[in-house]
Tab-separated table of C-alpha atoms and ligand atoms in Angstrom:
chain	number	residue	atom	x	y	z
A	1	MET	CA	0.024	-0.070	0.065
A	2	SER	CA	3.388	2.590	-0.638
A	3	TYR	CA	0.776	4.292	-2.877
A	4	PHE	CA	-1.257	5.822	-0.710
A	5	ASN	CA	-0.450	9.289	0.194
A	6	GLU	CA	-0.095	8.523	4.687
A	7	LEU	CA	-3.429	9.864	5.814
A	8	TYR	CA	-5.185	8.131	2.467
A	9	GLN	CA	-3.645	4.815	3.467
A	10	GLU	CA	-5.378	5.768	7.633
A	11	VAL	CA	-8.283	5.720	5.697
A	12	ILE	CA	-8.704	3.200	3.969
A	13	LEU	CA	-6.874	1.106	6.970
A	14	ASP	CA	-9.203	1.712	9.498
A	15	HIS	CA	-12.814	0.744	7.050
A	16	ASN	CA	-10.752	-2.133	6.776
A	17	LYS	CA	-11.004	-2.686	9.765
A	18	ARG	CA	-14.341	-1.133	11.288
A	19	PRO	CA	-15.932	-2.076	8.168
A	20	ARG	CA	-18.769	0.202	8.072
A	21	ASN	CA	-22.019	-0.360	7.255
A	22	PHE	CA	-21.565	-3.854	7.265
A	23	GLY	CA	-23.406	-7.467	7.234
A	24	GLU	CA	-26.771	-8.019	6.161
A	25	LEU	CA	-29.748	-5.798	5.717
A	26	PRO	CA	-33.265	-6.992	7.345
A	27	GLY	CA	-35.678	-6.561	4.608
A	28	ALA	CA	-33.928	-5.684	2.253
A	29	ASP	CA	-35.983	-4.785	-1.143
A	30	SER	CA	-32.733	-5.896	-3.006
A	31	ARG	CA	-29.428	-7.836	-3.557
A	32	ALA	CA	-26.013	-8.663	-5.564
A	33	ASN	CA	-23.146	-10.908	-5.183
A	34	GLY	CA	-19.737	-10.351	-6.325
A	35	ASN	CA	-16.696	-11.885	-7.049
A	36	ASN	CA	-13.071	-10.404	-8.453
A	37	PRO	CA	-11.646	-13.660	-8.540
A	38	LEU	CA	-8.727	-11.988	-9.696
A	39	CYS	CA	-7.760	-10.995	-5.691
A	40	GLY	CA	-9.713	-12.902	-4.073
A	41	ASP	CA	-12.761	-10.345	-3.222
A	42	ARG	CA	-16.410	-11.788	-2.453
A	43	LEU	CA	-19.034	-9.526	-0.998
A	44	THR	CA	-22.741	-9.317	-1.353
A	45	VAL	CA	-24.720	-4.994	-0.868
A	46	TYR	CA	-28.150	-5.197	0.220
A	47	LEU	CA	-30.412	-2.176	-0.722
A	48	LYS	CA	-33.288	-0.895	0.993
A	49	LEU	CA	-34.912	0.973	-1.667
A	50	ASP	CA	-38.425	4.409	-1.781
A	51	GLY	CA	-38.783	4.524	-4.867
A	52	LYS	CA	-35.077	5.459	-6.399
A	53	THR	CA	-34.103	6.859	-3.679
A	54	VAL	CA	-31.832	4.346	-1.451
A	55	THR	CA	-32.512	4.496	1.883
A	56	ASP	CA	-30.204	1.472	3.281
A	57	VAL	CA	-27.436	-0.116	1.787
A	58	ARG	CA	-24.923	-2.392	3.833
A	59	PHE	CA	-22.873	-4.757	2.688
A	60	LYS	CA	-20.519	-8.687	3.786
A	61	GLY	CA	-17.894	-9.903	2.651
A	62	ALA	CA	-14.853	-10.364	2.330
A	63	GLY	CA	-11.330	-9.189	0.631
A	64	CYS	CA	-8.464	-7.595	0.239
A	65	ALA	CA	-8.334	-4.185	2.198
A	66	ILE	CA	-9.124	-1.879	-0.544
A	67	SER	CA	-11.714	-3.997	-1.502
A	68	THR	CA	-13.408	-3.955	1.849
A	69	ALA	CA	-11.997	-0.512	2.330
A	70	SER	CA	-14.367	0.579	-0.456
A	71	ALA	CA	-17.153	-0.966	0.232
A	72	SER	CA	-17.601	-0.038	3.569
A	73	LEU	CA	-16.282	4.075	1.840
A	74	MET	CA	-19.220	3.417	-0.718
A	75	THR	CA	-22.229	2.366	1.886
A	76	GLU	CA	-21.368	6.150	3.499
A	77	ALA	CA	-21.479	8.143	0.125
A	78	LEU	CA	-25.497	5.996	-1.444
A	79	LYS	CA	-27.877	7.112	1.840
A	80	GLY	CA	-30.283	9.261	0.632
A	81	LYS	CA	-28.929	9.238	-2.924
A	82	THR	CA	-31.159	8.933	-6.465
A	83	VAL	CA	-30.217	5.298	-8.349
A	84	GLU	CA	-29.607	8.586	-10.846
A	85	GLU	CA	-27.054	10.245	-8.288
A	86	ILE	CA	-25.658	7.197	-8.079
A	87	GLU	CA	-24.650	5.723	-11.227
A	88	HIS	CA	-23.217	9.444	-11.671
A	89	LEU	CA	-21.049	8.900	-8.751
A	90	PHE	CA	-20.327	5.917	-10.203
A	91	ALA	CA	-18.761	6.703	-13.665
A	92	ARG	CA	-17.168	9.799	-11.464
A	93	PHE	CA	-15.776	6.842	-9.005
A	94	ARG	CA	-14.681	4.788	-11.925
A	95	ALA	CA	-12.832	7.561	-13.507
A	96	MET	CA	-10.443	8.206	-10.769
A	97	VAL	CA	-9.448	4.810	-10.542
A	98	THR	CA	-8.648	4.279	-13.401
A	99	GLY	CA	-6.397	7.460	-14.631
A	100	LYS	CA	-9.264	9.173	-17.095
A	101	THR	CA	-8.810	12.312	-14.572
A	102	SER	CA	-10.658	14.750	-17.596
A	103	LEU	CA	-13.774	13.527	-16.051
A	104	ALA	CA	-12.806	12.606	-12.472
A	105	GLU	CA	-10.826	16.486	-11.984
A	106	GLU	CA	-14.193	18.192	-13.075
A	107	PRO	CA	-15.175	21.402	-10.521
A	108	ALA	CA	-18.575	18.930	-10.157
A	109	ALA	CA	-17.107	15.706	-9.290
A	110	LYS	CA	-17.038	15.824	-5.596
A	111	LEU	CA	-15.745	12.623	-4.053
A	112	GLY	CA	-15.151	13.730	-0.368
A	113	LYS	CA	-13.855	10.214	1.471
A	114	LEU	CA	-14.577	8.065	-2.098
A	115	GLU	CA	-10.504	10.611	-3.280
A	116	VAL	CA	-8.283	8.450	-1.128
A	117	PHE	CA	-8.982	5.944	-3.570
A	118	ARG	CA	-7.064	8.484	-6.895
A	119	GLY	CA	-3.878	5.937	-6.052
A	120	VAL	CA	-5.103	2.791	-7.047
A	121	SER	CA	-5.665	4.696	-10.837
A	122	ASP	CA	-1.176	3.688	-10.424
A	123	TYR	CA	-2.107	-0.275	-10.299
A	124	PRO	CA	-4.737	-1.739	-12.757
A	125	VAL	CA	-4.949	-4.873	-11.342
A	126	ARG	CA	-6.591	-2.780	-7.840
A	127	VAL	CA	-8.684	-1.346	-10.108
A	128	LYS	CA	-11.255	-4.056	-9.471
A	129	CYS	CA	-11.185	-4.155	-5.584
A	130	ALA	CA	-11.685	-0.551	-5.649
A	131	THR	CA	-14.432	-0.790	-8.498
A	132	LEU	CA	-16.531	-4.548	-7.426
A	133	ALA	CA	-18.495	-3.545	-4.571
A	134	TRP	CA	-19.906	-0.966	-7.015
A	135	HIS	CA	-20.625	-3.043	-9.736
A	136	THR	CA	-21.993	-5.565	-7.235
A	137	MET	CA	-24.543	-2.379	-5.501
A	138	LEU	CA	-25.228	-1.419	-9.468
A	139	ALA	CA	-26.307	-5.294	-10.053
A	140	ALA	CA	-28.550	-4.409	-7.126
A	141	LEU	CA	-30.315	-1.372	-7.823
A	142	ARG	CA	-31.301	-3.299	-11.643
A	143	GLN	CA	-32.867	-5.749	-9.688
A	144	SER	CA	-30.577	-8.155	-11.562
A	145	ASP	CA	-29.966	-11.778	-9.102
A	146	GLU	CA	-26.379	-12.580	-10.899
A	147	THR	CA	-23.507	-12.628	-9.466
A	148	VAL	CA	-21.135	-10.239	-10.404
A	149	SER	CA	-17.670	-10.672	-11.232
A	150	THR	CA	-14.690	-8.902	-12.996
A	151	GLU	CA	-13.635	-11.308	-14.948
B	1	ZN	ZN1	-8.874	-7.080	-4.217
């Protein structure tokens, strides 16, 4: 993890050690499973929806520090957002971690705490770890029951 600056690294390690919104979500409206065979990351994302707004989100699973921290920080970022806002947020997040900076650095790109994953763009193999929770969450949003695989 030497490629992250110290502050970012601290946030990632903290969310890995104490993931927020971790565990099953009773009464979830939707769920999906994600799998990143390249690294061995596996997780399930649970959503509660009110129309097109996410009112609650949780996850469980096991994986590397980046996949767990990314899922944890994602759950904090999603509550109260609409499907459209979430898709837009993911587009900016993906642009940042894949190094497509023109989109990630738009003034409107307010990624907040998700900025801690900016260093991932230097390590393409880690992009799948950082985006697994997002792909899985989007599958749950679209109510598709299949397991998402990054491969
Ligand atoms: Zn991983």
